[in-house]
Coordinates of C-alpha atoms in Angstrom, one line a residue:
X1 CA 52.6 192.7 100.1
X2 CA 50.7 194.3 97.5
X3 CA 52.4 192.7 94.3
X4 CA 50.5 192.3 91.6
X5 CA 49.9 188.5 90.1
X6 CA 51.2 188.4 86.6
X7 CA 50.5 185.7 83.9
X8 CA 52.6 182.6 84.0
X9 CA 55.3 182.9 81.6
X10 CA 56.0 180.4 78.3
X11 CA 58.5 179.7 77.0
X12 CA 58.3 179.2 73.1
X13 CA 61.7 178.0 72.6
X14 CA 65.1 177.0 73.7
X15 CA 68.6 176.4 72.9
X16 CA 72.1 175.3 74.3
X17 CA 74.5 178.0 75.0
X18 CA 76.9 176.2 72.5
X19 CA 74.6 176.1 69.7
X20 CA 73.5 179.9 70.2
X21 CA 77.0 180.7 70.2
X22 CA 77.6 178.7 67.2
X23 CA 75.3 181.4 65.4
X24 CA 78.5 184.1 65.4
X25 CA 80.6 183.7 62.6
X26 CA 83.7 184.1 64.7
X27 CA 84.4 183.4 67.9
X28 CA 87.4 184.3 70.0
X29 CA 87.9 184.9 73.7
X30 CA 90.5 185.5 76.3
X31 CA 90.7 184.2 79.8
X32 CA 94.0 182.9 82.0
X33 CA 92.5 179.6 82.6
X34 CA 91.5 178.4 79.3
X35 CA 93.9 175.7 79.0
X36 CA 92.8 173.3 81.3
X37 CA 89.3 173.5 79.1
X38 CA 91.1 172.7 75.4
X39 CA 89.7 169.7 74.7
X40 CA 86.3 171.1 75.0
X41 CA 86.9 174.4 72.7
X42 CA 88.4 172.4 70.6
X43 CA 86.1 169.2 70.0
X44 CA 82.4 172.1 70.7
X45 CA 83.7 175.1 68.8
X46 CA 87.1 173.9 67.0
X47 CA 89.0 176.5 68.8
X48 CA 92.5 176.2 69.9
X49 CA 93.7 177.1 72.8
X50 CA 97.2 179.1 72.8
X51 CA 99.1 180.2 76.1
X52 CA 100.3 183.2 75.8
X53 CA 103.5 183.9 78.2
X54 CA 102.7 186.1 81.5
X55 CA 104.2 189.9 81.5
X56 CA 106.8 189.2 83.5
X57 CA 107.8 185.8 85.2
X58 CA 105.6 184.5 87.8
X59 CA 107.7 184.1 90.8
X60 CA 104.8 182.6 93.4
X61 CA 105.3 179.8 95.3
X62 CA 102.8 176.8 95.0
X63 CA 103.0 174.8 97.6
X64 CA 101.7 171.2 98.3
X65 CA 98.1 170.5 99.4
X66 CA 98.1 170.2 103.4
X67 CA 95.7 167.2 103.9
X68 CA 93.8 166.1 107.0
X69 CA 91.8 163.0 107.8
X70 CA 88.2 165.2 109.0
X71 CA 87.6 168.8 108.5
X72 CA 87.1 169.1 112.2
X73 CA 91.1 169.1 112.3
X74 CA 91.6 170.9 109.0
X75 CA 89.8 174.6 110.1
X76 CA 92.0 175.4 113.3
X77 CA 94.7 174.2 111.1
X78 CA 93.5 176.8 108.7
X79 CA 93.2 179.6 111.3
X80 CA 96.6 178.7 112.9
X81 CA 98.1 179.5 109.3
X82 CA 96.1 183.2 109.0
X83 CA 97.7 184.2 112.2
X84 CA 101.0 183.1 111.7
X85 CA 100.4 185.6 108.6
X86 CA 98.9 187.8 109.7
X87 CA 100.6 187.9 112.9
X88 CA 104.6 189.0 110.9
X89 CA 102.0 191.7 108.5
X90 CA 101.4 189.5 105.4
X91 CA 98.3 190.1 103.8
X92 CA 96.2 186.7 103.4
X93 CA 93.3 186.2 100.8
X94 CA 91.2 182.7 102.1
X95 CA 89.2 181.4 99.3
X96 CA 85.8 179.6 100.7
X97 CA 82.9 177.7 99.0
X98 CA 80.2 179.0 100.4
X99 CA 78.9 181.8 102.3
X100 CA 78.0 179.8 105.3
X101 CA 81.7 178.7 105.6
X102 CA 83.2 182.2 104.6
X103 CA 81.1 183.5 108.1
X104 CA 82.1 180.3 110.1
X105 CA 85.6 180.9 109.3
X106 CA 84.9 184.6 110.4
X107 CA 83.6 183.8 113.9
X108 CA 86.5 181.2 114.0
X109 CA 88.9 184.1 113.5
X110 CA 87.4 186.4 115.7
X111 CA 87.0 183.9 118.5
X112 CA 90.3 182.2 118.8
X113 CA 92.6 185.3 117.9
X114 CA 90.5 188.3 116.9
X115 CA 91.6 189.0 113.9
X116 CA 91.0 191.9 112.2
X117 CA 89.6 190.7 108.7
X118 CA 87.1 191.5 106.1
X119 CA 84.3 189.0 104.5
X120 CA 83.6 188.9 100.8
X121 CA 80.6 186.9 99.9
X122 CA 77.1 187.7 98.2
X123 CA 75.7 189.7 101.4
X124 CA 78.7 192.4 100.6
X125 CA 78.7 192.7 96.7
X126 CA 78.4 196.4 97.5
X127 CA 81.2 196.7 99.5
X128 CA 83.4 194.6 96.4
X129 CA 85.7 197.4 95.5
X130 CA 86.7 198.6 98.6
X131 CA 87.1 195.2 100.5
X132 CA 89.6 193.9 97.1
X133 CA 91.3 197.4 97.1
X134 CA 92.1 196.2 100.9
X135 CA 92.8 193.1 100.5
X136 CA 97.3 193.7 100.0
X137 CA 97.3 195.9 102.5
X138 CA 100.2 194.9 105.5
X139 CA 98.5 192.3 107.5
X140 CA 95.0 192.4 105.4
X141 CA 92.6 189.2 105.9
X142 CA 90.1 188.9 103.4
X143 CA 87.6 185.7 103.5
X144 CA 86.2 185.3 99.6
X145 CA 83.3 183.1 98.7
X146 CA 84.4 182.1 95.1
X147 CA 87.0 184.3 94.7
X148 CA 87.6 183.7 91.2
X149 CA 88.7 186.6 88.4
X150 CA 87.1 189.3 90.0
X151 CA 88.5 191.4 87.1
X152 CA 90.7 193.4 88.9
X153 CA 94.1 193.2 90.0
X154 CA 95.4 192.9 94.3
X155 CA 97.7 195.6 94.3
X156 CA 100.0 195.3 97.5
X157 CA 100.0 198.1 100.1
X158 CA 103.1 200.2 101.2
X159 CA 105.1 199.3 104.3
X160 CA 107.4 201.6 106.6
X161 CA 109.2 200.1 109.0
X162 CA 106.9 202.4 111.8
X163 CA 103.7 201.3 110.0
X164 CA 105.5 197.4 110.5
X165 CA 106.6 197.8 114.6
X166 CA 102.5 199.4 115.4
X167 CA 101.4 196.0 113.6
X168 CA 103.6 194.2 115.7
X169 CA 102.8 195.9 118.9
X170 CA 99.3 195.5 118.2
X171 CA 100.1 191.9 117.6
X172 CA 101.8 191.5 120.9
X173 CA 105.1 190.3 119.2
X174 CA 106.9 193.9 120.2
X175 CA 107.2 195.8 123.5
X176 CA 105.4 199.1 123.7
X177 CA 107.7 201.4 124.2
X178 CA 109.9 199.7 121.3
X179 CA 110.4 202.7 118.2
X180 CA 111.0 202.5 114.5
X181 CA 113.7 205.0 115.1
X182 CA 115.6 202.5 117.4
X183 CA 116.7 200.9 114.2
X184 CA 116.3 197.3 113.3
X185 CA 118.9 195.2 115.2
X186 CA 117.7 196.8 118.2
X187 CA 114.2 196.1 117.8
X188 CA 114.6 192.5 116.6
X189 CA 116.5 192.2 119.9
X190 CA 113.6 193.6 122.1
X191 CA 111.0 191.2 119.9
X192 CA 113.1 188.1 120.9
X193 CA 112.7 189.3 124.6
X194 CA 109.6 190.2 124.4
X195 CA 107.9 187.3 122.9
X196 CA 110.2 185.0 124.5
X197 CA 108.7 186.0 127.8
X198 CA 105.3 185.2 126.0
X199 CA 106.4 181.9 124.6
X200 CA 108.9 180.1 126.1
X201 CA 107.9 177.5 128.6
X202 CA 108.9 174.5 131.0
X203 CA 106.8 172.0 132.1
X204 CA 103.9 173.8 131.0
X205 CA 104.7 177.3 133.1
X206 CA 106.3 180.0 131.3
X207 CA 110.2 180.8 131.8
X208 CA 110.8 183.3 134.7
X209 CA 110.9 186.7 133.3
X210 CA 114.4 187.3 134.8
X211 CA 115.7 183.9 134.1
X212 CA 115.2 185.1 130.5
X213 CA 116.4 188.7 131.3
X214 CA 120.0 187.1 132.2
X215 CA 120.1 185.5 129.1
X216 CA 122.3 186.7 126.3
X217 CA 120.8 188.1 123.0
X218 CA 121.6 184.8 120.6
X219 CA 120.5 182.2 123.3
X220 CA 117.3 184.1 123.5
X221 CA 116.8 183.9 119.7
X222 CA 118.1 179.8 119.7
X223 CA 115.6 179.5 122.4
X224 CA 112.8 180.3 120.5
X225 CA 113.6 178.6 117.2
X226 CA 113.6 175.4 118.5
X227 CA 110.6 176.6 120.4
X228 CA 109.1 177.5 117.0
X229 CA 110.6 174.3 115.3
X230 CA 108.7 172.0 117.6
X231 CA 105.3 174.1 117.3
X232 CA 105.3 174.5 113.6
X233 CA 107.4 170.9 112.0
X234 CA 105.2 167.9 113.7
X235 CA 107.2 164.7 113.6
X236 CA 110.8 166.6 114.7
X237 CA 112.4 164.4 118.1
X238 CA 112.7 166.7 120.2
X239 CA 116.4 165.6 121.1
X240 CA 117.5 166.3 117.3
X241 CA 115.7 170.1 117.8
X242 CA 117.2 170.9 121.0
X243 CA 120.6 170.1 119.7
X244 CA 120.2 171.7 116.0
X245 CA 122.3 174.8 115.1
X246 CA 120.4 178.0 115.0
X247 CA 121.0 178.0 110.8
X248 CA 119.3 174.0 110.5
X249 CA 116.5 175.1 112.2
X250 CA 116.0 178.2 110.1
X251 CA 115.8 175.8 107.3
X252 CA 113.5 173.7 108.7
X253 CA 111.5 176.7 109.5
X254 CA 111.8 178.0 105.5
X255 CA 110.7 174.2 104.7
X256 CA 108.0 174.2 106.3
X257 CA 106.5 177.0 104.5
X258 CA 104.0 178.5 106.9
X259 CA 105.9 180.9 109.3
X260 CA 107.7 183.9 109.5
X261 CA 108.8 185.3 113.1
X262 CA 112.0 184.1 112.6
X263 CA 112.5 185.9 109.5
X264 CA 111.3 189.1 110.9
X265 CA 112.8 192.6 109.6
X266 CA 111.9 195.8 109.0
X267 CA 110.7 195.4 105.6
X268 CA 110.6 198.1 103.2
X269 CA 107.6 196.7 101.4
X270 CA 105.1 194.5 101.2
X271 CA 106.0 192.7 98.4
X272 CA 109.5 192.5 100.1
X273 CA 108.0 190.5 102.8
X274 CA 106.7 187.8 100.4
X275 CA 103.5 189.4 98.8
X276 CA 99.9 188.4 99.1
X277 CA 99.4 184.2 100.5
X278 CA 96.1 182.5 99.2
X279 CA 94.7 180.0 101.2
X280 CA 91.8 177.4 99.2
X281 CA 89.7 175.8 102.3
X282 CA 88.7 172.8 99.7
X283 CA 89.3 171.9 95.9
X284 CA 86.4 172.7 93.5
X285 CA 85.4 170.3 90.8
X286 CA 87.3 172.6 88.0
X287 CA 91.0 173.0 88.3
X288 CA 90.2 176.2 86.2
X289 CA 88.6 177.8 89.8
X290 CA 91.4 176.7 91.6
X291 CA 94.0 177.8 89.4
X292 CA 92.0 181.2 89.5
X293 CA 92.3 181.5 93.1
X294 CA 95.9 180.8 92.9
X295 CA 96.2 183.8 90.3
X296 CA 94.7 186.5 93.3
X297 CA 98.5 186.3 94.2
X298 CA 101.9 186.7 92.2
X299 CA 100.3 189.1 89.8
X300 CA 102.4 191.1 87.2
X301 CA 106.2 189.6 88.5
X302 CA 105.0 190.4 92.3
X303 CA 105.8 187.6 95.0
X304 CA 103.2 185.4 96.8
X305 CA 102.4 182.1 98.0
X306 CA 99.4 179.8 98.1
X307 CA 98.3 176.2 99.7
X308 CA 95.2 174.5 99.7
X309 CA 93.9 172.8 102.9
X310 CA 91.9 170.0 102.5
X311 CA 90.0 167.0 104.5
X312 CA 89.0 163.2 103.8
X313 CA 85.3 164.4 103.9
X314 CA 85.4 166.8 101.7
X315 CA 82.6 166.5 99.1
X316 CA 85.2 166.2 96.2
X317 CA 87.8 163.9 98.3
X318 CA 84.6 161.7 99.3
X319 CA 83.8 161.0 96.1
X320 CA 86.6 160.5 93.9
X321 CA 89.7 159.7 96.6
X322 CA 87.7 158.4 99.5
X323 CA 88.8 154.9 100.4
X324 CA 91.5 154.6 98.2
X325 CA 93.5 157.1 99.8
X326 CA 92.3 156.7 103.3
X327 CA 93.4 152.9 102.8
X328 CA 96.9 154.5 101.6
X329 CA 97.2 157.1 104.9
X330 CA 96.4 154.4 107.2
X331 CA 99.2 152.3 105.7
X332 CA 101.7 155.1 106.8
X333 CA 100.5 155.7 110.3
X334 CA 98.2 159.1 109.8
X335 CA 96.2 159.1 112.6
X336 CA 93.3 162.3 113.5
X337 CA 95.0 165.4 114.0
X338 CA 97.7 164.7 111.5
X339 CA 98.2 166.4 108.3
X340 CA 100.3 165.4 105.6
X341 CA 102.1 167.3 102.5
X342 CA 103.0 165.0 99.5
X343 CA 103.3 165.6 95.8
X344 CA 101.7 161.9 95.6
X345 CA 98.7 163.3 97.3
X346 CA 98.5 166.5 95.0
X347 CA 98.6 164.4 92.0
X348 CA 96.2 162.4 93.0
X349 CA 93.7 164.8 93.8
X350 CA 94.3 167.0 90.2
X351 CA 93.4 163.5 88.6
X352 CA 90.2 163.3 90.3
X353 CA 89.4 167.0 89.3
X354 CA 90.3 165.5 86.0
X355 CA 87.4 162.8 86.2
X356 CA 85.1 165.4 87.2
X357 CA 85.6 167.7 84.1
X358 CA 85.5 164.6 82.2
X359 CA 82.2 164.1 83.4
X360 CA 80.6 167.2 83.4
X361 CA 81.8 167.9 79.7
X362 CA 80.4 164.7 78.7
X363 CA 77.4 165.5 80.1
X364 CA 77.2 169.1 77.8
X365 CA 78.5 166.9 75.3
X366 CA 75.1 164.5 75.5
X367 CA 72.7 167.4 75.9
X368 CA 74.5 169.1 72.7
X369 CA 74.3 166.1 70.5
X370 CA 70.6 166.1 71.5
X371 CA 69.6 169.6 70.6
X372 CA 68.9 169.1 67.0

């Protein structure tokens, strides 16, 4: 190739990053996730750690971690949840750990549903700015590989309800000759039609196009919530759905946290319809990373969401909650394919993260106390 062959390099000396920063007289720094690391400012540089209240309220909604018994069940769980999303116009930011996942994910995407998203990883530094400028945009998908500060804030996109009906059509959840101009009622009606002929099925063959037609307006619309009920809340008889009130199963819709169709309107904004949802594939080893991802969404007072999805094998979960936990999932009948959502699980899985930093701290800690 024509390079020339320089001299080996030498190093003449070394030192720890704590002890070279330990040269400055003062020290001070500012970061949102410091306050997971206090112990270690405190016992390596005797800094304390003080929070500092947000702007304005955060108002985002953390939910549970979804958990699965093999990642073989956890990504189509994970690209069911983008197009439910992306599908009603939210923008969705998934946060991956690798680039090889961030393009598995992609092909996933574009395979199953083709999706319209955007991939942020190493290979498209260049492209930084303009993907994250994107990324609130009405029904933006953006896969990030370590998608942590990024420095810059995801503002959320404008929303008419014209630009909202051209997702939808393009989304095959509206008819094509419905118009913004029709007014809302008229084209939520037309939707419920429309996807009801779509969705709607009996012993496995769709409904009869003018079996639906004769139907009225709200039997069309209870139709496909209990339809929806029984596709997105596993473990519902199907007796207790099919004889539910339209309200109950609106709840149980809201409870379960990931879908929208039946709360469909012509928003005026994105932020009205709920803001910017982060999806983490996996827990890191830091809570800090996590809790950075989590901060993408829900930025100065705006709404948002975010869940993590993770799986028994995960390297994290195979370490530090492997037979423990699997021990405690086979006790309550979970079973491959399932996923379960509980605060027990959550905790659990923060306490390992806990061990983690333990450990890697003490680690610095060692290497410190031998750099004399």
């Amino acid at each position: 190739e024509g390079v020339p062959i320089k001299e080996e390099t030498q190093t003449m000396a070394t030192i720890t990053i704590q002890n070279y920063f330990k040269l400055y007289k003062r020290l001070a720094g500012m970061t949102g996730t410091a306050d997971t690391e206090a112990t270690e400012f405190h016992e390596i540089y005797r800094l304390g750690v003080v929070s500092i209240p947000t702007n304005r309220p955060v108002v985002r909604t953390d939910r549970n971690d979804l958990v699965f018994l093999s990642q073989k069940d956890k990504w189509p769980a994970i690209v069911d949840e983008i197009k439910r999303f992306h599908d009603a116009g939210r923008p969705v930011l998934v946060g991956t750990t690798s680039v090889e996942k961030s393009e598995m994910l992609s092909r996933m995407l574009k395979q199953r549903h083709g999706i319209p998203h955007e991939v942020l990883n190493a290979k498209q530094h260049e492209r930084e700015a303009e993907i994250v400028a994107g990324a609130g945009k009405l029904g933006a998908v953006t896969i990030a590989t370590n998608m942590a500060g990024r420095g810059t804030d995801i503002k959320l996109g404008k929303c008419d309800p014209a630009m909202l009906v051209e997702h939808w059509k393009r989304r095959d959840l509206c008819p094509k000759e419905a118009e913004a101009s029709w007014g809302e009622e008229r084209v939520l009606k037309a939707m419920h039609r429309h996807m009801a002929k779509r969705m709607l099925r009996r012993d496995g063959r769709p409904l009869p196009p003018a079996e639906i037609d004769a139907m009225g307006d709200d039997e069309v619309r209870l139709a496909l919530l209990r339809h929806w009920t029984l596709e997105a809340v596993p473990g519902l008889s199907e007796q207790k759905v099919m004889s539910a009130p339209a309200a109950d199963l609106e709840d149980t819709l809201d409870s379960a946290g990931n879908f929208m169709l039946h709360r469909l309107r012509l928003y005026p904004s994105v932020e009205e319809m709920g803001g910017l949802h982060i999806i983490g594939t996996e827990r890191h080893e830091s809570r800090r990373i996590d809790n950075q991802l989590r901060g993408r969404s829900g930025r100065q007072g705006d709404r948002g969401s975010s869940r993590f999805f993770l799986a028994l094998d995960d390297d994290l979960m195979r370490i530090f909650a492997g037979k423990t936990t699997l021990a405690v999932l086979s006790k309550v009948g979970m079973k491959e394919g399932d996923a379960i959502e509980a605060g027990m699980l959550t905790r659990s899985l923060e306490t390992a993260q806990r061990k983690v930093e333990e450990r890697n701290f003490q680690m610095r800690k060692t290497i410190l106390d031998y750099d004399a």
